[in-house]
Tab-separated table of C-alpha atoms and ligand atoms in Angstrom:
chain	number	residue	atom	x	y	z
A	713	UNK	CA	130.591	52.908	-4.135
A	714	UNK	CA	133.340	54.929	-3.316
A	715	UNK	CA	134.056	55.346	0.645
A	716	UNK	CA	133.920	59.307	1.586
A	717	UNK	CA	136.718	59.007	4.339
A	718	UNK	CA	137.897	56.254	5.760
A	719	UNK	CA	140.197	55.119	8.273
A	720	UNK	CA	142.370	52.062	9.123
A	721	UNK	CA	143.700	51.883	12.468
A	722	UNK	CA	144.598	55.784	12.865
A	723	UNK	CA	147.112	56.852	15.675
A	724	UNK	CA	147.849	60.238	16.824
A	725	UNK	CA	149.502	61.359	19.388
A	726	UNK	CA	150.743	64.902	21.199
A	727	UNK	CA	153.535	64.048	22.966
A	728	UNK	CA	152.013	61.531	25.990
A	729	UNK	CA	148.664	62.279	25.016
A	730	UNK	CA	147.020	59.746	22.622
A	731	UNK	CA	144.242	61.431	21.028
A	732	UNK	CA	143.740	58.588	18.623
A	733	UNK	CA	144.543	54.793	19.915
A	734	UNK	CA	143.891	53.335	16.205
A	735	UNK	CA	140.461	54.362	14.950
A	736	UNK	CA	139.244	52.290	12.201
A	737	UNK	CA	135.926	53.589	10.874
A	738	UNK	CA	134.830	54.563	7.132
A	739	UNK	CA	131.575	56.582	5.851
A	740	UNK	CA	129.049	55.850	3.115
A	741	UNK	CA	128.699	57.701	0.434
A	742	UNK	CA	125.363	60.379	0.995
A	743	UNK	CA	124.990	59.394	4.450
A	744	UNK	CA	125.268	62.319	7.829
A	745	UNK	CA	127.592	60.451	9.736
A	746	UNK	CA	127.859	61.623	13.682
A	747	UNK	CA	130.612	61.321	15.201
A	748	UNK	CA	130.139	61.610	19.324
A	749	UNK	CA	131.711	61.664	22.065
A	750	UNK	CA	132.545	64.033	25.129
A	751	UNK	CA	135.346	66.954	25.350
A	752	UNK	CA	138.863	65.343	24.902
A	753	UNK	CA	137.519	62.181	22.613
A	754	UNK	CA	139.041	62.635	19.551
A	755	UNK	CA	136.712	63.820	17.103
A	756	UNK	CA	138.681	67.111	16.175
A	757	UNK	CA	141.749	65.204	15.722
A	758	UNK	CA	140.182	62.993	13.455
A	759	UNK	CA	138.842	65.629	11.531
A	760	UNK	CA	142.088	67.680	11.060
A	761	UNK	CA	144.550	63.700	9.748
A	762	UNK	CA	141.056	63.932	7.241
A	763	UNK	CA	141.813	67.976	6.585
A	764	UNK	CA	145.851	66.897	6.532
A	765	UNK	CA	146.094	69.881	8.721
A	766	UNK	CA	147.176	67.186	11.073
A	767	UNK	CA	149.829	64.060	10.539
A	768	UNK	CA	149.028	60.707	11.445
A	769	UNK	CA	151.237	59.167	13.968
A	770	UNK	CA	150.330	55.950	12.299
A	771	UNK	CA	147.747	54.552	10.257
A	772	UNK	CA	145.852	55.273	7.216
A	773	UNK	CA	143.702	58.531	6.186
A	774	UNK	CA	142.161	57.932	2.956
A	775	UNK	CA	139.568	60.444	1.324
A	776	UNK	CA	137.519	58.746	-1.558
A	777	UNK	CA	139.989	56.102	-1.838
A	778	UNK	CA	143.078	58.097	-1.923
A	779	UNK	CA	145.889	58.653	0.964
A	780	UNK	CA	145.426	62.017	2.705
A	781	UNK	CA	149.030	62.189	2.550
A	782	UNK	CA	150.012	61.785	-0.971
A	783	UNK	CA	146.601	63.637	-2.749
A	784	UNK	CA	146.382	66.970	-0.599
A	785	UNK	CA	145.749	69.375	-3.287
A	786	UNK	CA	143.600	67.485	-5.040
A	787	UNK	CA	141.570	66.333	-2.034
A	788	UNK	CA	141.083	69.415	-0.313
A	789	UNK	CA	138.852	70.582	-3.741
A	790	UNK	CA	136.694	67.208	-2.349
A	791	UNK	CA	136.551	68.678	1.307
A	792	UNK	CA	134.479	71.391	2.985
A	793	UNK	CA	135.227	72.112	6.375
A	794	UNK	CA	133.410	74.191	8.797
A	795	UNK	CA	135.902	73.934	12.178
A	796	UNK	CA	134.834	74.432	15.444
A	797	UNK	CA	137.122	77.484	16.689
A	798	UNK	CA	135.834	80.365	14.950
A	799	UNK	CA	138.417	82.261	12.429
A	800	UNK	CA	139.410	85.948	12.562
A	801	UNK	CA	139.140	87.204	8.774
A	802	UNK	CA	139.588	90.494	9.736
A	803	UNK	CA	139.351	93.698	7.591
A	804	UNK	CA	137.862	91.514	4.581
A	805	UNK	CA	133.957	91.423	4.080
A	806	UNK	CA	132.323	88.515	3.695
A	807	UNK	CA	131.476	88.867	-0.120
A	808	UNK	CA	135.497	89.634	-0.502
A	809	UNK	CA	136.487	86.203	1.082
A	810	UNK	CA	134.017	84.108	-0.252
A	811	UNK	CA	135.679	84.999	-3.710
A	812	UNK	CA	139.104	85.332	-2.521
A	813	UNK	CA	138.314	81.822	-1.277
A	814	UNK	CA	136.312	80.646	-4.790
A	815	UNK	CA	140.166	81.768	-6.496
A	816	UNK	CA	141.718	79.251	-4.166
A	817	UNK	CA	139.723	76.654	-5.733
A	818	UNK	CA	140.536	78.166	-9.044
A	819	UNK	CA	136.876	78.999	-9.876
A	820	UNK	CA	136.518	82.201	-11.606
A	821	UNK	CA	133.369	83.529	-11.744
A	822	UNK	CA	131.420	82.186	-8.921
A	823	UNK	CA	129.329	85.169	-8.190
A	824	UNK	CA	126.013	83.100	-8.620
A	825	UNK	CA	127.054	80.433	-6.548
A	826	UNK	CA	128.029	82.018	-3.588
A	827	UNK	CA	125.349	84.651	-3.517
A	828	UNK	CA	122.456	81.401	-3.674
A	829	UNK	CA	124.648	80.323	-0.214
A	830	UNK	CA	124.109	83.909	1.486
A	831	UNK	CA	120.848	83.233	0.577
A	832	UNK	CA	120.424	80.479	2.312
A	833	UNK	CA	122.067	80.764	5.589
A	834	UNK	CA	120.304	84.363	5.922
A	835	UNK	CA	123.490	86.174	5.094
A	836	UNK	CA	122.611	88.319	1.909
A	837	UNK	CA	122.172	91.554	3.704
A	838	UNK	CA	125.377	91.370	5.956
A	839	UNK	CA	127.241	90.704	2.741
A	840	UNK	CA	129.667	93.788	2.858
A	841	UNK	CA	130.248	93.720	6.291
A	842	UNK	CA	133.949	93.297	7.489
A	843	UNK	CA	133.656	89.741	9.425
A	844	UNK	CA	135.051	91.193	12.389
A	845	UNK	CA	132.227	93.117	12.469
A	846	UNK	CA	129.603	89.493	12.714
A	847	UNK	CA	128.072	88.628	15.458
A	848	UNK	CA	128.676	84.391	16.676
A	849	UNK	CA	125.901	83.537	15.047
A	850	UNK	CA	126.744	84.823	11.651
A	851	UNK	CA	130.228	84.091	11.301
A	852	UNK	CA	129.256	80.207	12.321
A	853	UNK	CA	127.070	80.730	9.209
A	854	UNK	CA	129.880	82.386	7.226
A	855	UNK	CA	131.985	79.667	8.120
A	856	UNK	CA	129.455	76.971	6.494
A	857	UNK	CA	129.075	79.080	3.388
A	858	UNK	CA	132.884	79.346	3.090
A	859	UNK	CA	133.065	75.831	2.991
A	860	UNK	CA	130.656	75.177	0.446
A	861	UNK	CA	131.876	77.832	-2.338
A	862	UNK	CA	133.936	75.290	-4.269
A	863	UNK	CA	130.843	72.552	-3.903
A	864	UNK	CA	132.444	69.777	-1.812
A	865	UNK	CA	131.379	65.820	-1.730
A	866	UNK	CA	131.948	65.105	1.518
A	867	UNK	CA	131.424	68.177	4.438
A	868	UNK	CA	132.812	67.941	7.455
A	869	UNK	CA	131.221	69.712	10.521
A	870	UNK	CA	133.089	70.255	13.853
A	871	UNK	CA	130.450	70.744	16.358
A	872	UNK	CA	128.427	73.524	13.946
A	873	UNK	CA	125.700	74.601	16.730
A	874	UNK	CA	127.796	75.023	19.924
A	875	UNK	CA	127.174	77.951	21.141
A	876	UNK	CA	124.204	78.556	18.674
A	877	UNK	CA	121.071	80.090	19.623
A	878	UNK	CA	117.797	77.689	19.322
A	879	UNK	CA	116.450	79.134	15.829
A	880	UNK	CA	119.927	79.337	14.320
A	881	UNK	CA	120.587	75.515	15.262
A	882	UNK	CA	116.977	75.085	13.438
A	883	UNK	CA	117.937	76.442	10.285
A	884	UNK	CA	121.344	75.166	10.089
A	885	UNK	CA	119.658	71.239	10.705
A	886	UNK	CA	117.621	72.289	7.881
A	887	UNK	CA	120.179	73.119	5.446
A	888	UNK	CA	122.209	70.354	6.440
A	889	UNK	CA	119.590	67.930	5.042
A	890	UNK	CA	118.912	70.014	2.064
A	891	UNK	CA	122.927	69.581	0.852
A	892	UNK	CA	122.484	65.959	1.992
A	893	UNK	CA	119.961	65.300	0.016
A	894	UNK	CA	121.396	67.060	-2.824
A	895	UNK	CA	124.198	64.328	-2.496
A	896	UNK	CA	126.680	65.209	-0.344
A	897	UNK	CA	128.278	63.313	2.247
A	898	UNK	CA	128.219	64.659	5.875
A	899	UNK	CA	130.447	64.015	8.893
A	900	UNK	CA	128.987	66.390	12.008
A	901	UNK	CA	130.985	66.197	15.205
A	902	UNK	CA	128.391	67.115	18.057
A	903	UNK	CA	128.160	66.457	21.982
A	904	UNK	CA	124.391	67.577	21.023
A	905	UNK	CA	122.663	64.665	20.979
A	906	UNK	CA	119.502	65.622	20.043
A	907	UNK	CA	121.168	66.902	17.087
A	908	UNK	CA	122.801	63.767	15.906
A	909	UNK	CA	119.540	61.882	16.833
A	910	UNK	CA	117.708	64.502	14.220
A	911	UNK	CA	120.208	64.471	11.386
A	912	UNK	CA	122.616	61.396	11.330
A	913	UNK	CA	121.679	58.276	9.510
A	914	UNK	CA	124.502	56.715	11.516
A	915	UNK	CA	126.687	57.681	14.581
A	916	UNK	CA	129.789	56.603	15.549
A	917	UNK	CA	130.702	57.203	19.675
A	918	UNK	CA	133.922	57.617	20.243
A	919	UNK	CA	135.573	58.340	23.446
A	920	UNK	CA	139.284	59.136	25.324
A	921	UNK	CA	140.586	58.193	21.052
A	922	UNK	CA	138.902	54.652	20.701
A	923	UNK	CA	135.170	53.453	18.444
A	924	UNK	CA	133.198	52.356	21.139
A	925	UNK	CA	130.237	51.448	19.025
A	926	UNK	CA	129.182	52.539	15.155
A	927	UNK	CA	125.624	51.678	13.921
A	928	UNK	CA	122.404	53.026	12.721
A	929	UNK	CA	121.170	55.544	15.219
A	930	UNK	CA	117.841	53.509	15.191
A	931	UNK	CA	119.644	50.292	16.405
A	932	UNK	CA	121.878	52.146	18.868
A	933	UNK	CA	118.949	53.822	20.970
A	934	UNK	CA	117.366	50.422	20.097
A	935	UNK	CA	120.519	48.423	21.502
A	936	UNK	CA	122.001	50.622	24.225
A	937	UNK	CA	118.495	52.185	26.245
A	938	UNK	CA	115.547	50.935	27.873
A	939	UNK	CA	112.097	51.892	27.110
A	940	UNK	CA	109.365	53.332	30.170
A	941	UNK	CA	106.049	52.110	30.203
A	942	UNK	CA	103.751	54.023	32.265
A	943	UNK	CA	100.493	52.223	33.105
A	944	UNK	CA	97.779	54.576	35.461
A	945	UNK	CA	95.253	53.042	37.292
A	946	UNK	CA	91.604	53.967	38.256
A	947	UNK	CA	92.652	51.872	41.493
A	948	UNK	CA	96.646	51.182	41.970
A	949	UNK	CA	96.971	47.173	42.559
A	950	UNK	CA	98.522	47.332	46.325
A	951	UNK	CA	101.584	45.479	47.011
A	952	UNK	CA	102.680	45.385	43.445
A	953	UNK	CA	106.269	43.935	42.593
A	954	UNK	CA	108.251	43.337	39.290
A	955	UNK	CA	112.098	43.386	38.471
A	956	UNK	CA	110.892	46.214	35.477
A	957	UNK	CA	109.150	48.159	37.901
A	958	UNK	CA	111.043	51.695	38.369
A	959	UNK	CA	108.816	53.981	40.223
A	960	UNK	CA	105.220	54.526	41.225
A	961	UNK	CA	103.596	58.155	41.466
A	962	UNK	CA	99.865	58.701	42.471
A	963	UNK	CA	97.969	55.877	40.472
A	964	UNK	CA	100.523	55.455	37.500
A	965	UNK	CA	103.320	52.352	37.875
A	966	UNK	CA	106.512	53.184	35.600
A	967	UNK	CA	107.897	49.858	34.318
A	968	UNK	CA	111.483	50.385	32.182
A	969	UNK	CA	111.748	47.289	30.091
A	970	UNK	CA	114.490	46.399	27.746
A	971	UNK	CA	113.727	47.776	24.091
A	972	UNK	CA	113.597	44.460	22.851
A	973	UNK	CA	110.958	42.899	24.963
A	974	UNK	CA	107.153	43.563	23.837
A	975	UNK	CA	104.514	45.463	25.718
A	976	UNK	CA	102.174	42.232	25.332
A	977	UNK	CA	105.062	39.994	27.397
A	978	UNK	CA	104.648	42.380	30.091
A	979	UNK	CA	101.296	42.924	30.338
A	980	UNK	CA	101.192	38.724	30.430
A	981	UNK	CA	103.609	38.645	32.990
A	982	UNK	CA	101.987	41.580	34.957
A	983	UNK	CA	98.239	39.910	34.942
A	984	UNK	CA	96.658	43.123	35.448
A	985	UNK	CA	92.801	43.577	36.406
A	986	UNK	CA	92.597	45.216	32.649
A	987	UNK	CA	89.254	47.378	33.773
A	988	UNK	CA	91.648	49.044	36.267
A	989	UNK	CA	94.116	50.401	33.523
A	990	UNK	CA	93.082	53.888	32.971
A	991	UNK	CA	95.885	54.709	30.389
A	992	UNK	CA	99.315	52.924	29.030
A	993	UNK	CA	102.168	55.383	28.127
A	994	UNK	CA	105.222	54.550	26.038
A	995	UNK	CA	107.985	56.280	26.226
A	996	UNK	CA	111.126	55.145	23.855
A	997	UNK	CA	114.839	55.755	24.698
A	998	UNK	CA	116.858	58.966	24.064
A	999	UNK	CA	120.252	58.695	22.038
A	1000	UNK	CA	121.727	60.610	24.770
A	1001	UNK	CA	120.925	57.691	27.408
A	1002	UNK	CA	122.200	54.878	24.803
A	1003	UNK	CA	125.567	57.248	24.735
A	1004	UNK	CA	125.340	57.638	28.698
A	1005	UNK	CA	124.737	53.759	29.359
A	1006	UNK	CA	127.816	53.237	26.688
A	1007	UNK	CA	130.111	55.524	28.108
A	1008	UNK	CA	129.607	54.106	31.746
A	1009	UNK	CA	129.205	50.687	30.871
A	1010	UNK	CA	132.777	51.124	29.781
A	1011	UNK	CA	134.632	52.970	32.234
B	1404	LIG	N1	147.555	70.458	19.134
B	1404	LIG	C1	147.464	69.699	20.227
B	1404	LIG	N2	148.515	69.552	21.076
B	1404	LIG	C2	148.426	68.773	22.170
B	1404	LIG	N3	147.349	68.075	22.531
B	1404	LIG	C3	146.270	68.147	21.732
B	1404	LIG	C4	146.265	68.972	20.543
B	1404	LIG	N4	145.057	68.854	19.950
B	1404	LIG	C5	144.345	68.023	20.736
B	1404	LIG	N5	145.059	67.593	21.795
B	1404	LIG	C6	144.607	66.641	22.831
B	1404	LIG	O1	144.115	65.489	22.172
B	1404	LIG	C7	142.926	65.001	22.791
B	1404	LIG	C8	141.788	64.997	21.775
B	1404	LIG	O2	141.428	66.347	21.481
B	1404	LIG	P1	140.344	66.738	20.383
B	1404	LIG	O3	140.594	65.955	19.157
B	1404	LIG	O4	140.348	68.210	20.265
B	1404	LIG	O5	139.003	66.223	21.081
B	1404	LIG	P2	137.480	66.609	20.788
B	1404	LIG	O6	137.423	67.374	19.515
B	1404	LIG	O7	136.758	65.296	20.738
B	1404	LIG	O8	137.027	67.422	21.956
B	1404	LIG	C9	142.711	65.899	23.993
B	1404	LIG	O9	143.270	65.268	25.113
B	1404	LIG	C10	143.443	67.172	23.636
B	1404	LIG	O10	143.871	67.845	24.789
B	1405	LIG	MG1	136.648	69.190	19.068
């Protein structure tokens, strides 16, 4: 199967600062890839050497298999890209760019097409109004349908909800899973964790232009967090101790355990008076603590 992007040890840098410090990192085909990491990491940079809006410094871009560098024309009919600063369009209305934009592409009549997108992200009524004239909201969503006129493979997503009210960010996750699984490949850039822990078969964290750690987002939380076990008592056992005990409140004892180690291995090591234990909470780990306990393990 052909690779989406991929890319083999990838430098960039603006004059003394190295955004990129050789990123090697590739995408499966019809997966939503994350890519995370805080303000200043990278991921924008990465996604403009992809876009060739940007020149590698050194390294390798390749889209499906073929250089960034010598395929631009042919690979940007591959691409959609939604980018994270918000474009001024102006005096046009939306309906005018979208098939301005479909001409670029060199698809005539695409009337169909990008009327079943307005559709979609809610835009049908606004369609003849100048985009100057959107609201945030809206013009994130005309962004999103601009990039999908010329029906990309792989769609790249800069950070698509910042800045996004709750029920926007809703939809938006929605439609992102539709196109994925219609096929297409998805890279989403996000400090949101919650929304790479809801939509991303995989994330890759990234920080100050280095991998720090790729891998299912299952295994990450898995790897990187710790889970709580709350256990409440009818009568608290006095004097209690335990290296996994975290915090006691009224009658319930919070234990935080690795993720790996079983519930029944505590309970054995704990030798509670079972017909005290009113209730047993679990509590797994958050993506955003696995991407906390990374970044300061680290630095
Ligand atoms: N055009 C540019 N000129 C100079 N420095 C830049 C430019 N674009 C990005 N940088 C710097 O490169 C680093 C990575 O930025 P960026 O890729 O935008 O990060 P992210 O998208 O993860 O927030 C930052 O230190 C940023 O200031
Ligand atoms: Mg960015």
């Amino acid at each position: 199967m052909q690779k989406p992007f991929e890319v083999r040890h990838l430098k960039k840098t603006y004059g003394k600062t190295e955004a990129l410090k050789g990123i090697t990192l590739s995408m499966n085909e019809g997966e939503v890839l994350g890519l995370l990491g805080p303000n200043g990491a990278g991921k924008t940079t990465l996604i403009s050497i992809l876009t060739t809006v940007e020149k590698p410094t050194s390294g390798e871009a390749l889209i499906f298999g073929k250089n960034v560098l010598e395929n631009s024309q042919e690979l940007k009919a591959m691409i959609g890209i939604v980018p994270q600063e918000l474009l001024n369009h102006g005096f046009f209305s939306i309906l005018e760019v979208l098939e301005f934009h479909s001409g670029y592409y060199g698809l005539g009549s695409n009337r169909e097409h990008i009327l079943f997108l307005l559709d979609r992200l809610g835009l049908l009524p606004h369609k003849d109004k100048k985009v100057r004239e959107l609201s945030g909201g809206m013009k994130r969503r005309f962004l999103i349908a601009k990039a999908l006129v010329h029906k990309p493979k792989l769609l790249l997503l800069d950070e698509p909800t910042a800045g996004v009210d709750i029920e926007l960010r809703t939809t938006l996750w929605k439609f992102v899973e539709e196109l994925n699984q219609s096929g297409m490949s998805i890279l989403l850039t996000t400090h949101y964790l919650e929304e790479a822990e809801n939509l991303c078969h995989r994330v890759a964290i990234i920080h100050q232009g280095e991998t720090k750690k790729i891998g299912p987002t299952r295994e990450l939380v898995h790897d990187l967090t710790q889970r709580c076990v709350d256990i409440s008592f009818a009568q608290v056992p006095s004097q209690m101790t335990h290296k996994y005990l975290d915090q006691q409140k009224q009658n319930t004892l919070t234990f935080k355990i690795p993720s790996k180690m079983q519930l029944g291995e505590l309970m054995t090591e704990l030798k509670f008076d079972m017909s005290q234990v009113t209730d047993i909470k679990i509590r797994e780990g958050r993506l955003e603590d696995a991407f906390l306990n990374l970044l300061n393990q680290r630095s």
